PDB file of C-alpha atoms in Angstrom:
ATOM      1  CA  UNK D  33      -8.127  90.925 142.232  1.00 35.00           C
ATOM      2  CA  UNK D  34     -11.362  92.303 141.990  1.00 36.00           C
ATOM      3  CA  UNK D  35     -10.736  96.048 141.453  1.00 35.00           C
ATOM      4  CA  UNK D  36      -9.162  96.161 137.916  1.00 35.00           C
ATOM      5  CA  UNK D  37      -8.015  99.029 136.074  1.00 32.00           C
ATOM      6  CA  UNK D  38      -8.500  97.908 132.090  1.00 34.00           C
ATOM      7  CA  UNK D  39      -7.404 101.256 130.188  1.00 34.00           C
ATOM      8  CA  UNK D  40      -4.404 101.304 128.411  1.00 36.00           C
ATOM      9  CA  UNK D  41      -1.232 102.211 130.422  1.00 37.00           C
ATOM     10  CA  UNK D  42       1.465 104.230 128.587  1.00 35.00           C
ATOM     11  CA  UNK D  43       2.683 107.039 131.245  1.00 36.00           C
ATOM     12  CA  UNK D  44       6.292 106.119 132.289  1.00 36.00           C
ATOM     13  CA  UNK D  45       5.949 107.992 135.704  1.00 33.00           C
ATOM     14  CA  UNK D  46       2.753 106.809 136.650  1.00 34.00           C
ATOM     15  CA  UNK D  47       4.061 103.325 136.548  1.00 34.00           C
ATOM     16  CA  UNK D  48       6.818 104.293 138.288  1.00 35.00           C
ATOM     17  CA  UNK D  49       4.851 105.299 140.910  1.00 33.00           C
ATOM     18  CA  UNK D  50       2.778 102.587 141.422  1.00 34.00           C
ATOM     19  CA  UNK D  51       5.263  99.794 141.000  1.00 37.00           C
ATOM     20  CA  UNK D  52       8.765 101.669 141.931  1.00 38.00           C
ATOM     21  CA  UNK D  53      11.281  99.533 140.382  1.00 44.00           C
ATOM     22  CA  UNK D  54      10.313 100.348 136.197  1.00 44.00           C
ATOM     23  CA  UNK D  55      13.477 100.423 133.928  1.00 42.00           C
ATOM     24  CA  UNK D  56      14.422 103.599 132.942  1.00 45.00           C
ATOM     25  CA  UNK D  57      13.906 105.365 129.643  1.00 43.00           C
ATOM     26  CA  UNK D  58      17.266 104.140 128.166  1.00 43.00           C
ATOM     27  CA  UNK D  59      17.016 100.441 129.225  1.00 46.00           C
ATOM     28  CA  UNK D  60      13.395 100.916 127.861  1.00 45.00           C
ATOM     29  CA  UNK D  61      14.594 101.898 124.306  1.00 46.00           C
ATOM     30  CA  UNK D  62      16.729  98.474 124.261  1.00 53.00           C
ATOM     31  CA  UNK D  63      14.274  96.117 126.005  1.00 61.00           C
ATOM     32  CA  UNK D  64      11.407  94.189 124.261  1.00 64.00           C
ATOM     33  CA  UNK D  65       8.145  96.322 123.996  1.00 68.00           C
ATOM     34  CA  UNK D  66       4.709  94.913 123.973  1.00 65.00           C
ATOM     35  CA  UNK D  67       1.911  96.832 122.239  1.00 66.00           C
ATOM     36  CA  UNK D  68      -1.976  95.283 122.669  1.00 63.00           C
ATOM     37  CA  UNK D  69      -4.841  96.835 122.527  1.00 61.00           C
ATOM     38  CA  UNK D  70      -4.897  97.870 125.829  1.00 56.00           C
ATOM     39  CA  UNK D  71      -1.440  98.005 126.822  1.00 61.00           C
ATOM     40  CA  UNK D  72       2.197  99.307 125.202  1.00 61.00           C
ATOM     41  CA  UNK D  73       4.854  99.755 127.151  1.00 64.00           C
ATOM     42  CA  UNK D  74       7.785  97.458 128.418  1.00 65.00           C
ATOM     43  CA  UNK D  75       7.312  93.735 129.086  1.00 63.00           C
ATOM     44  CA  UNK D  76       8.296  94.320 132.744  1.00 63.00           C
ATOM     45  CA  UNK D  77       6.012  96.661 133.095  1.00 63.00           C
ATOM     46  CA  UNK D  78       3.362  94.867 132.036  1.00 64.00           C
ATOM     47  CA  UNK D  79       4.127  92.286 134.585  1.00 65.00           C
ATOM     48  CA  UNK D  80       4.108  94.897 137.510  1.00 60.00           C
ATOM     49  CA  UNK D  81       0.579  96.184 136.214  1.00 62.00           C
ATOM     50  CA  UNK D  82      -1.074  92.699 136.606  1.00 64.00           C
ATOM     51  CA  UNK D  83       0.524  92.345 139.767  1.00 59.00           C
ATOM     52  CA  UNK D  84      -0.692  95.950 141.198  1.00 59.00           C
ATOM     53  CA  UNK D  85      -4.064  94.693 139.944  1.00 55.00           C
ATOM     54  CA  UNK D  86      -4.189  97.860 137.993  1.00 54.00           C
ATOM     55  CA  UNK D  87      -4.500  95.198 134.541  1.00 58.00           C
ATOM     56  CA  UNK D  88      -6.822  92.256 133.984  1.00 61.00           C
ATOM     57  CA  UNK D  89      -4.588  89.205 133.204  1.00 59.00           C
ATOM     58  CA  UNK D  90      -7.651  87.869 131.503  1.00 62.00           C
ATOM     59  CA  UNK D  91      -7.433  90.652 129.034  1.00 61.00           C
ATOM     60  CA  UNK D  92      -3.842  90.369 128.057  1.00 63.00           C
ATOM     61  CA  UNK D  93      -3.132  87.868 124.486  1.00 64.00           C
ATOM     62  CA  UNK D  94      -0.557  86.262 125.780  1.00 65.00           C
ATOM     63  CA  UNK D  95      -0.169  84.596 122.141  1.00 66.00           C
ATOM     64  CA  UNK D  96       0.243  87.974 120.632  1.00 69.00           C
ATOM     65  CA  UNK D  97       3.061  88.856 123.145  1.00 68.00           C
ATOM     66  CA  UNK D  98       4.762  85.913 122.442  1.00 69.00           C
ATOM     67  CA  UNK D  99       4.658  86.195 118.455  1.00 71.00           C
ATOM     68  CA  UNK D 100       5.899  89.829 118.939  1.00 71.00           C
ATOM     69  CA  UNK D 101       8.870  88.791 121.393  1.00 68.00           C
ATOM     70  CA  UNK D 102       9.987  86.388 118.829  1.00 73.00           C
ATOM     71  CA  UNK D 103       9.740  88.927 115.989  1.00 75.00           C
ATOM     72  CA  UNK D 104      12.170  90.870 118.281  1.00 70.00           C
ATOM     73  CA  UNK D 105      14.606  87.889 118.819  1.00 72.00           C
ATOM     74  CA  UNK D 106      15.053  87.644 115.307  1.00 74.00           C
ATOM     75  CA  UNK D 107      15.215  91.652 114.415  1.00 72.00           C
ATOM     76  CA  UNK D 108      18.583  91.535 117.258  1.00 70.00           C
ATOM     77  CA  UNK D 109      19.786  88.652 116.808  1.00 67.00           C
ATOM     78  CA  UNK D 110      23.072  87.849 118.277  1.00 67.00           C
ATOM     79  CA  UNK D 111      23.205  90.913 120.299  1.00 68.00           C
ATOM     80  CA  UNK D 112      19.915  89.407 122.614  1.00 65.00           C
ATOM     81  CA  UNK D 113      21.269  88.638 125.770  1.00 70.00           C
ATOM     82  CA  UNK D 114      20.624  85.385 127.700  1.00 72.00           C
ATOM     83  CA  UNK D 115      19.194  86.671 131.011  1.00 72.00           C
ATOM     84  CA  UNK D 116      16.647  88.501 128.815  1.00 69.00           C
ATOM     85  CA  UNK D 117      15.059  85.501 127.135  1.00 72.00           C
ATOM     86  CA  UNK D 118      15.183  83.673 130.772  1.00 74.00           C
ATOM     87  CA  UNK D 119      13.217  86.928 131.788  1.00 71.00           C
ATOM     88  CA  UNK D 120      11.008  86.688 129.188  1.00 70.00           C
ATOM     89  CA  UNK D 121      10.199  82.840 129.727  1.00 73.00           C
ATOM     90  CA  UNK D 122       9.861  83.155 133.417  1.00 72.00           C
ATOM     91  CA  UNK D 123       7.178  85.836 133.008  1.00 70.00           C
ATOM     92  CA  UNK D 124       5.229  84.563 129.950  1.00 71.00           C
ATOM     93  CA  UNK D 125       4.975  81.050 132.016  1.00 73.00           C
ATOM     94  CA  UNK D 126       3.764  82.426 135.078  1.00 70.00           C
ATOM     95  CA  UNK D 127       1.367  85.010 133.275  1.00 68.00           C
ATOM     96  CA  UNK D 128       0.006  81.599 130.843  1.00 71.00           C
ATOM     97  CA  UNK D 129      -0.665  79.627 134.554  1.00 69.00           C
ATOM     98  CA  UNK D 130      -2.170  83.007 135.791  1.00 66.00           C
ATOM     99  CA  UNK D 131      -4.597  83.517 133.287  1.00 67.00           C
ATOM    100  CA  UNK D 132      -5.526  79.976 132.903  1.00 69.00           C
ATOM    101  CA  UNK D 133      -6.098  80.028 136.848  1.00 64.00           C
ATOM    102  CA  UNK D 134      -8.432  83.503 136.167  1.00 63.00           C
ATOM    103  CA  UNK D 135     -10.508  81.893 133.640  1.00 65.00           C
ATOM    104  CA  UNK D 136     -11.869  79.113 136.083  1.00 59.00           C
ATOM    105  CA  UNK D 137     -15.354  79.715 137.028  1.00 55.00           C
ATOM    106  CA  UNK D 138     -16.075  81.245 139.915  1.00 54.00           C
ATOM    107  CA  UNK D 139     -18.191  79.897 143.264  1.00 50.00           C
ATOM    108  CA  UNK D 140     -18.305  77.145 144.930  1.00 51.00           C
ATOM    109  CA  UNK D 141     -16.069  74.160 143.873  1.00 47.00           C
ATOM    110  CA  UNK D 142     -16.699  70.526 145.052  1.00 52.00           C
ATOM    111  CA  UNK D 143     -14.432  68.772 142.895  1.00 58.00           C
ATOM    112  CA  UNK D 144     -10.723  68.522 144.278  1.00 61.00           C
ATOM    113  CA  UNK D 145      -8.853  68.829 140.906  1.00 63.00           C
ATOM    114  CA  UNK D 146     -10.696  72.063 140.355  1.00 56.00           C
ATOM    115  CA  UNK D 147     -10.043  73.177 143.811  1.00 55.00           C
ATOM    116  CA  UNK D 148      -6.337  72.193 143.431  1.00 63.00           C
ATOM    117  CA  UNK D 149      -6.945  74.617 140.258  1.00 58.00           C
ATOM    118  CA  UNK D 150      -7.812  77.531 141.958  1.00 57.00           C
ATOM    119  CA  UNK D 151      -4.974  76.624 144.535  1.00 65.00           C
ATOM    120  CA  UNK D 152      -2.587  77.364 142.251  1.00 62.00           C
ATOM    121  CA  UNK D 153      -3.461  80.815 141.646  1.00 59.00           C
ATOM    122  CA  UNK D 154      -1.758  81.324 145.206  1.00 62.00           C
ATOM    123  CA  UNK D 155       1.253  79.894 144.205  1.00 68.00           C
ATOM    124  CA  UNK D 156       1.466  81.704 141.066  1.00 67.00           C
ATOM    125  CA  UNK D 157       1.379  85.026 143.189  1.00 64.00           C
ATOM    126  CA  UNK D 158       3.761  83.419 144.974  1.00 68.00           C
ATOM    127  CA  UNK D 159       5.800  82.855 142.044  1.00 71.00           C
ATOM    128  CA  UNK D 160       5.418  86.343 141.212  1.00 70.00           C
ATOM    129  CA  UNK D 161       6.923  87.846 144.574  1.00 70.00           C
ATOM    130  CA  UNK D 162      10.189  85.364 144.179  1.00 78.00           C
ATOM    131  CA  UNK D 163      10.751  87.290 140.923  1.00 77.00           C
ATOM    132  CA  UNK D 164      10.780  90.580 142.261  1.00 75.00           C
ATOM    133  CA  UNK D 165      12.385  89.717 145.124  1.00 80.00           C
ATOM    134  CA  UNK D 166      15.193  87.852 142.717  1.00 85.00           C
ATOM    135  CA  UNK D 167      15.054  91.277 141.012  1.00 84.00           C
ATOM    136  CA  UNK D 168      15.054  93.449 144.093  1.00 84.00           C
ATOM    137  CA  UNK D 169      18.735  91.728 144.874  1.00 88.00           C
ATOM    138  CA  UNK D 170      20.107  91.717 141.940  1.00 90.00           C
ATOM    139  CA  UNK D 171      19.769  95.653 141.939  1.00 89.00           C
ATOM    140  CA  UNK D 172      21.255  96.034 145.487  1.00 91.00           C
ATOM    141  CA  UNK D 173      24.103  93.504 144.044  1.00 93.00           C
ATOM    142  CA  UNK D 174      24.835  95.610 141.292  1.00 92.00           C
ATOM    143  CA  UNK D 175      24.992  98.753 143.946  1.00 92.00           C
ATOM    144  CA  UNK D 176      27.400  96.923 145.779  1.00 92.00           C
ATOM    145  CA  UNK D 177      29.223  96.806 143.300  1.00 93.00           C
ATOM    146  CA  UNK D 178      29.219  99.505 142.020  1.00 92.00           C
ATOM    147  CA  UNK D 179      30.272 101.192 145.228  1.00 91.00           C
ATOM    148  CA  UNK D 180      33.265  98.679 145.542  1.00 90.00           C
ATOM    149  CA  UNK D 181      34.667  99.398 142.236  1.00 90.00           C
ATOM    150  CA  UNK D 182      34.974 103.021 143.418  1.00 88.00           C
ATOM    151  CA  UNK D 183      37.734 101.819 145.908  1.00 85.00           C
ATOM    152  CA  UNK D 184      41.104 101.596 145.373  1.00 82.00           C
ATOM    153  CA  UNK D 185      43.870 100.483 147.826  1.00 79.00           C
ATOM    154  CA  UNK D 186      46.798 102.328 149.197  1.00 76.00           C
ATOM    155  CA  UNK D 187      49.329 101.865 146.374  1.00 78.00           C
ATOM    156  CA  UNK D 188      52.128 103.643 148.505  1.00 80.00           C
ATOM    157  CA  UNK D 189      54.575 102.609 151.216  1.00 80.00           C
ATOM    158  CA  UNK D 190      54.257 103.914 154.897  1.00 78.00           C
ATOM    159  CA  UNK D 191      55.881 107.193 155.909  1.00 81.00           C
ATOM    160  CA  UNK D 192      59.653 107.086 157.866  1.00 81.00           C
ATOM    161  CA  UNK D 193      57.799 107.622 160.739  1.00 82.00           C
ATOM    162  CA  UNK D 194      55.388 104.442 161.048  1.00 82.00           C
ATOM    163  CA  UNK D 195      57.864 102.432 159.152  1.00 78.00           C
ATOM    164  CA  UNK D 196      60.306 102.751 162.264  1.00 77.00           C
ATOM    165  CA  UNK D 197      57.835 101.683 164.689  1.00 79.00           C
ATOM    166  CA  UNK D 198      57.747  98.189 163.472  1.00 74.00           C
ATOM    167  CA  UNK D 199      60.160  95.534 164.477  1.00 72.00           C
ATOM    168  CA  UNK D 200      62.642  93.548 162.801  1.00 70.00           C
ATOM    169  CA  UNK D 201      61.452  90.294 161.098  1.00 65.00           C
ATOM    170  CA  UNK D 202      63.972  88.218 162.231  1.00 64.00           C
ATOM    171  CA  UNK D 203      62.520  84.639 161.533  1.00 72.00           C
ATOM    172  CA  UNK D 204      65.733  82.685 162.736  1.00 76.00           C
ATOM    173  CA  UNK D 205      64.308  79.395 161.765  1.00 78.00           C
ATOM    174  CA  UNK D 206      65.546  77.377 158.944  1.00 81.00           C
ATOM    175  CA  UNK D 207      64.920  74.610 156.741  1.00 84.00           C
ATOM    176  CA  UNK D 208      66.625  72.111 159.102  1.00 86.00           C
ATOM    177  CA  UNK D 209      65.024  73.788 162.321  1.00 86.00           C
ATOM    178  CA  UNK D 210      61.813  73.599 160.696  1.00 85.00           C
ATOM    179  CA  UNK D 211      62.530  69.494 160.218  1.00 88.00           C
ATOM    180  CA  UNK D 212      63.702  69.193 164.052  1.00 88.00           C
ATOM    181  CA  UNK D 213      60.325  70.991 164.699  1.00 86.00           C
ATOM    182  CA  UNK D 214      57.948  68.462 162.379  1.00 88.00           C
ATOM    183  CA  UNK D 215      60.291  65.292 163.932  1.00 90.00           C
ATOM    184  CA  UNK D 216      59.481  66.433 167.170  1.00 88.00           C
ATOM    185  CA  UNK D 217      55.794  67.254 166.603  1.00 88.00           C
ATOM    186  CA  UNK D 218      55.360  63.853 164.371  1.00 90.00           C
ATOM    187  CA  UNK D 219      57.115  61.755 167.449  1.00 89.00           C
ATOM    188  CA  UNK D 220      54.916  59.634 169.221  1.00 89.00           C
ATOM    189  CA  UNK D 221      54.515  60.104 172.704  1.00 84.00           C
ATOM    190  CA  UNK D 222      55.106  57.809 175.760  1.00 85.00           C
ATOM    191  CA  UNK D 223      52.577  55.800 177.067  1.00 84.00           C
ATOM    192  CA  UNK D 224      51.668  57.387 180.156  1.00 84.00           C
ATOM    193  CA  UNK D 225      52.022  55.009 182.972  1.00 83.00           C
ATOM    194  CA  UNK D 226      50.488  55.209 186.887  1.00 80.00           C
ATOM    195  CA  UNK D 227      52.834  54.530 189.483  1.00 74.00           C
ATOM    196  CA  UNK D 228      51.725  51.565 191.977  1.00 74.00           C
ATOM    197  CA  UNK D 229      55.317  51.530 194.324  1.00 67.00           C
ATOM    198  CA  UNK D 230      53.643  53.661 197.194  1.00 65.00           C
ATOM    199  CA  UNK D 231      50.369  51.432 197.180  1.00 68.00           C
ATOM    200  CA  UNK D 232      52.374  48.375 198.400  1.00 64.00           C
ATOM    201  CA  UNK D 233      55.951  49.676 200.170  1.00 62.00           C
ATOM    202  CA  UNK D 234      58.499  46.850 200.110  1.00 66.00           C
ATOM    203  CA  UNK D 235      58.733  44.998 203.451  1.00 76.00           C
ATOM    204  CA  UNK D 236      62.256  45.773 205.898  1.00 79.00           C
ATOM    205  CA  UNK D 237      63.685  43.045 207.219  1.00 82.00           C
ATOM    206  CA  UNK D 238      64.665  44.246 211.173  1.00 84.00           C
ATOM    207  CA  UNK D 239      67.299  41.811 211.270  1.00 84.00           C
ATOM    208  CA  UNK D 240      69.120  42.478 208.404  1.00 86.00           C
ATOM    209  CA  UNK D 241      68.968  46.166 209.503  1.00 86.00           C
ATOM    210  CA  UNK D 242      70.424  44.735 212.818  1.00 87.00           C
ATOM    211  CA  UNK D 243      73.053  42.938 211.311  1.00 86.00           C
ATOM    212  CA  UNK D 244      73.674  46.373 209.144  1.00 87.00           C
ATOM    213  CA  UNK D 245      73.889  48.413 212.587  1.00 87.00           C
ATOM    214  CA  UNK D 246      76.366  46.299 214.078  1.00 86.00           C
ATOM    215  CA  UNK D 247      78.486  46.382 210.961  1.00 87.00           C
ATOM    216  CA  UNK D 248      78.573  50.332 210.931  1.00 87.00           C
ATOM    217  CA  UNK D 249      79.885  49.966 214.854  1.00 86.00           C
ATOM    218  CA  UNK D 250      82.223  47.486 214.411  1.00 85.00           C
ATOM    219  CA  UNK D 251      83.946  49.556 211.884  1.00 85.00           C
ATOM    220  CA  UNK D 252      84.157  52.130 214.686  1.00 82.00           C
ATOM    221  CA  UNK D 253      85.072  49.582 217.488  1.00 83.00           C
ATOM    222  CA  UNK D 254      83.942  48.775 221.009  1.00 84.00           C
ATOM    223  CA  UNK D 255      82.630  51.264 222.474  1.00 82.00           C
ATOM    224  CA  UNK D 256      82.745  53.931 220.179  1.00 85.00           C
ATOM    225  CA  UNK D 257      79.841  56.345 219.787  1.00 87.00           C
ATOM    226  CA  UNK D 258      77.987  57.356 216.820  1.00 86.00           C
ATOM    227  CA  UNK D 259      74.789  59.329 216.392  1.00 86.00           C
ATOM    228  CA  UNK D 260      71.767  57.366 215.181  1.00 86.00           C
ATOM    229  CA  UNK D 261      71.799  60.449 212.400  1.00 87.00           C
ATOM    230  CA  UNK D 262      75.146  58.566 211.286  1.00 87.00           C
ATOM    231  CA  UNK D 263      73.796  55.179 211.352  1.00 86.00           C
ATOM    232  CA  UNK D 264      70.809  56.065 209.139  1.00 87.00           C
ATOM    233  CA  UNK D 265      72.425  58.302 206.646  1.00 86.00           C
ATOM    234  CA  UNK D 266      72.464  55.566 204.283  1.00 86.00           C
ATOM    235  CA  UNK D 267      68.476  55.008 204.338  1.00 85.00           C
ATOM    236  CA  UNK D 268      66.704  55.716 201.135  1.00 82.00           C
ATOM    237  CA  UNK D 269      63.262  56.030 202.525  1.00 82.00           C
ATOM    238  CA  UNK D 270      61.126  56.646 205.695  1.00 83.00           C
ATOM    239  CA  UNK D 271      60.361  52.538 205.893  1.00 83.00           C
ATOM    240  CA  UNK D 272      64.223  52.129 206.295  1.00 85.00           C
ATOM    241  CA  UNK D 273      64.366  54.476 208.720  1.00 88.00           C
ATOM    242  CA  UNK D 274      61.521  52.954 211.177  1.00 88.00           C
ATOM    243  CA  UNK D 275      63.246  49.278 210.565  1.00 86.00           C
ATOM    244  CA  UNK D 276      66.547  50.372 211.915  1.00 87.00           C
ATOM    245  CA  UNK D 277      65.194  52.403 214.651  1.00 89.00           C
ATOM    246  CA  UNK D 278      63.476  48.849 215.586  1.00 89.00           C
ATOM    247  CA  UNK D 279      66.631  47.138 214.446  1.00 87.00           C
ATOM    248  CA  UNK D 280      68.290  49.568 217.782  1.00 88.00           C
ATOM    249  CA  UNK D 281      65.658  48.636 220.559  1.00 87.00           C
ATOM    250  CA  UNK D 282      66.280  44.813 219.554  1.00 86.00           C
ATOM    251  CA  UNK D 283      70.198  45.157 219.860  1.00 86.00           C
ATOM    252  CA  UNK D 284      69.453  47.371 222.902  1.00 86.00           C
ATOM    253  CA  UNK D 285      67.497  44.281 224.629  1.00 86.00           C
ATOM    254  CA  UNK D 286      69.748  41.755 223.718  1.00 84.00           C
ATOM    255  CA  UNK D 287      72.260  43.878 225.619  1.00 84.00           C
ATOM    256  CA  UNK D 288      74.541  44.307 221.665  1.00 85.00           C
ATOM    257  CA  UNK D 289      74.911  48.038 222.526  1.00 87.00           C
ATOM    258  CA  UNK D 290      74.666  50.900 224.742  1.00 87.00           C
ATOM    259  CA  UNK D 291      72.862  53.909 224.688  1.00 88.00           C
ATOM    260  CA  UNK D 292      73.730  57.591 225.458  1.00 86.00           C
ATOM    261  CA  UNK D 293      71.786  60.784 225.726  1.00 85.00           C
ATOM    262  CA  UNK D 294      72.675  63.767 227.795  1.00 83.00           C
ATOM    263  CA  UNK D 295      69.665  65.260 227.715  1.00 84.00           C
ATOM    264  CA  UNK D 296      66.006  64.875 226.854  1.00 83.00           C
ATOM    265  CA  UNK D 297      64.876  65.295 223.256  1.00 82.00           C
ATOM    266  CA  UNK D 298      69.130  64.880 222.955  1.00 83.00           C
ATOM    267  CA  UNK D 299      70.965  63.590 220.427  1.00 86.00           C
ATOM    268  CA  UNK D 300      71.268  59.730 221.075  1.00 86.00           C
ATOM    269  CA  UNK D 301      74.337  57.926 220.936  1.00 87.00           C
ATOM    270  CA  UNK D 302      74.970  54.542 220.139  1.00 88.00           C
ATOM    271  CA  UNK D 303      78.096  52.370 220.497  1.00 86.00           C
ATOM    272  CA  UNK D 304      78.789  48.254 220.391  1.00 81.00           C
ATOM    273  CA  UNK D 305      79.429  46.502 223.368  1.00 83.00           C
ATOM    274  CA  UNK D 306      81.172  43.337 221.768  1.00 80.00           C
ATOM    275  CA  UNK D 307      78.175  40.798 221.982  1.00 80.00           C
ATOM    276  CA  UNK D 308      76.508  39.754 218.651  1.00 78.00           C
ATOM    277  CA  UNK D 309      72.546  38.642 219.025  1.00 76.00           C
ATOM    278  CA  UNK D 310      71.835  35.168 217.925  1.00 70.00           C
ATOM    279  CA  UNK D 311      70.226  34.948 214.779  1.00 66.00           C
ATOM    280  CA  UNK D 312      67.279  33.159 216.299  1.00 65.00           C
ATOM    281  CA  UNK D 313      66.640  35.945 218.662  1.00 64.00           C
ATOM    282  CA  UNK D 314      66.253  38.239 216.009  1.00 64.00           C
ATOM    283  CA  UNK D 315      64.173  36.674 213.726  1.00 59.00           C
ATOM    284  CA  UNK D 316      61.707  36.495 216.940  1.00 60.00           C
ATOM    285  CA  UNK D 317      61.789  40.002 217.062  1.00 54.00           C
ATOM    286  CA  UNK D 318      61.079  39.923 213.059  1.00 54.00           C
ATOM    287  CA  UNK D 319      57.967  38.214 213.623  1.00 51.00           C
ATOM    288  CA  UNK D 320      56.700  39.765 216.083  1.00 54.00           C
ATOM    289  CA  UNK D 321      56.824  43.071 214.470  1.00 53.00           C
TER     290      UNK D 321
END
């Protein structure tokens, strides 16, 4: 801030050029002009001088300024917009905290309040770039916007030949169909529950399998044959299957029936010979196995 430039400003280009974001010469005829002794020209541009250092904020009567902007409220009237008092206040407030933050002497400062004082001269710089960057967007905003009000959508149909490329809507689903659907969605599933049968299989009895073999063999008579496949056709499960196998070699030792098989690895054939094991010698065999 130490190179100043103090002579009036009133060349619309070379502001232009040193700031590059003035208003243009139309907005300029309905915006609020300042004219000091050193400086006439728009209010924004008066702002963009002090902050390109090219203007002493010291230098600037802020009081004048703000007598003239309210001469120029009241000469509009109703047509002054909002957003250009806001403007106005913004600046003028930051410019008053500036200036006051210029005037401070110079040096070294031991006292804390007037170091804080001289601190906020940073943060009214800081103040200053929020602004234009606030400004900066609201200009690419308005482009935007701009360039989106030059499109327009496609206000006709397809032609024949894309319009037969795409299916039939057929939606096939109807106001009770869609309440099967929400009953069946809303439904509360099962409880899903582990299994614990095959951890502990159910004990077989061997003699009430024996007792079941000789039943099947009496129905056939002494003597008769059958395969062991036909004896244990009516076993649900491989536990079954072992117990009546065991069930055999008991009736086999207690001489209850006869074996058969032609050939090794055969099919074996069992039939009764008559005698019925006592129930004693069976459970023997049951607890032994």
């Amino acid at each position: 801030m130490n190179d100043v430039l103090n002579t009036p400003t009133t060349d619309g280009a070379e502001a232009e050029t040193a700031v590059g974001d003035e208003p243009t010469a139309g907005d300029q005829q309905n915006r609020f002009q300042v004219r000091l002794t050193n400086f006439e020209g728009p209010f924004d541009l008066l702002l963009h001088l002090i902050f390109a250092h090219r203007l002493d904020v010291t230098e600037v009567a802020l009081h004048q300024v703000t007598d003239d902007f309210i001469a120029y409220t009241k000469e509009i009237g109703a047509r002054l917009e909002l957003d250009e008092t806001t403007t106005f206040l913004v600046i003028a407030a930051t410019l008053l905290d500036l200036k006051a933050a210029r005037l401070l002497p110079a040096g070294e400062v031991h006292d804390e309040e007037d170091l804080a004082l001289l601190e906020v001269r940073d943060l009214l710089f800081a103040r200053l770039l929020q602004y234009r960057a606030f400004k900066h967007v609201a200009l690419m905003f308005a482009e935007l916007e701009a360039a989106a009000l030059r499109s327009y959508p496609r206000a006709v149909s397809l032609e024949d030949r894309f319009s037969d490329l795409l299916p039939e809507v057929m939606l096939g689903v109807d106001a009770p169909k869609f309440a099967e659907i929400a009953a069946a969605a809303f439904t509360p599933r099962p409880v899903p529950t582990v299994g614990i049968d095959h951890i502990h299989a159910p004990k077989v009895s061997v003699p009430e399998q024996a007792h079941r073999i000789i039943a099947l063999l009496e129905e056939r008579g002494i003597g008769e044959w059958a395969t062991f496949s036909e004896l244990v056709a009516e076993c649900t499960d491989g536990l079954q299957i072992v117990g009546r196998f065991l069930a055999l070699l008991e009736l086999f030792r207690a001489r209850a029936v006869a074996f058969e098989q032609p050939e090794p690895l055969g099919v074996l054939q069992v039939s009764w010979t008559g005698d019925r094991p006592t129930s004693e010698h069976l459970a023997t065999a049951d607890a032994e196995e």
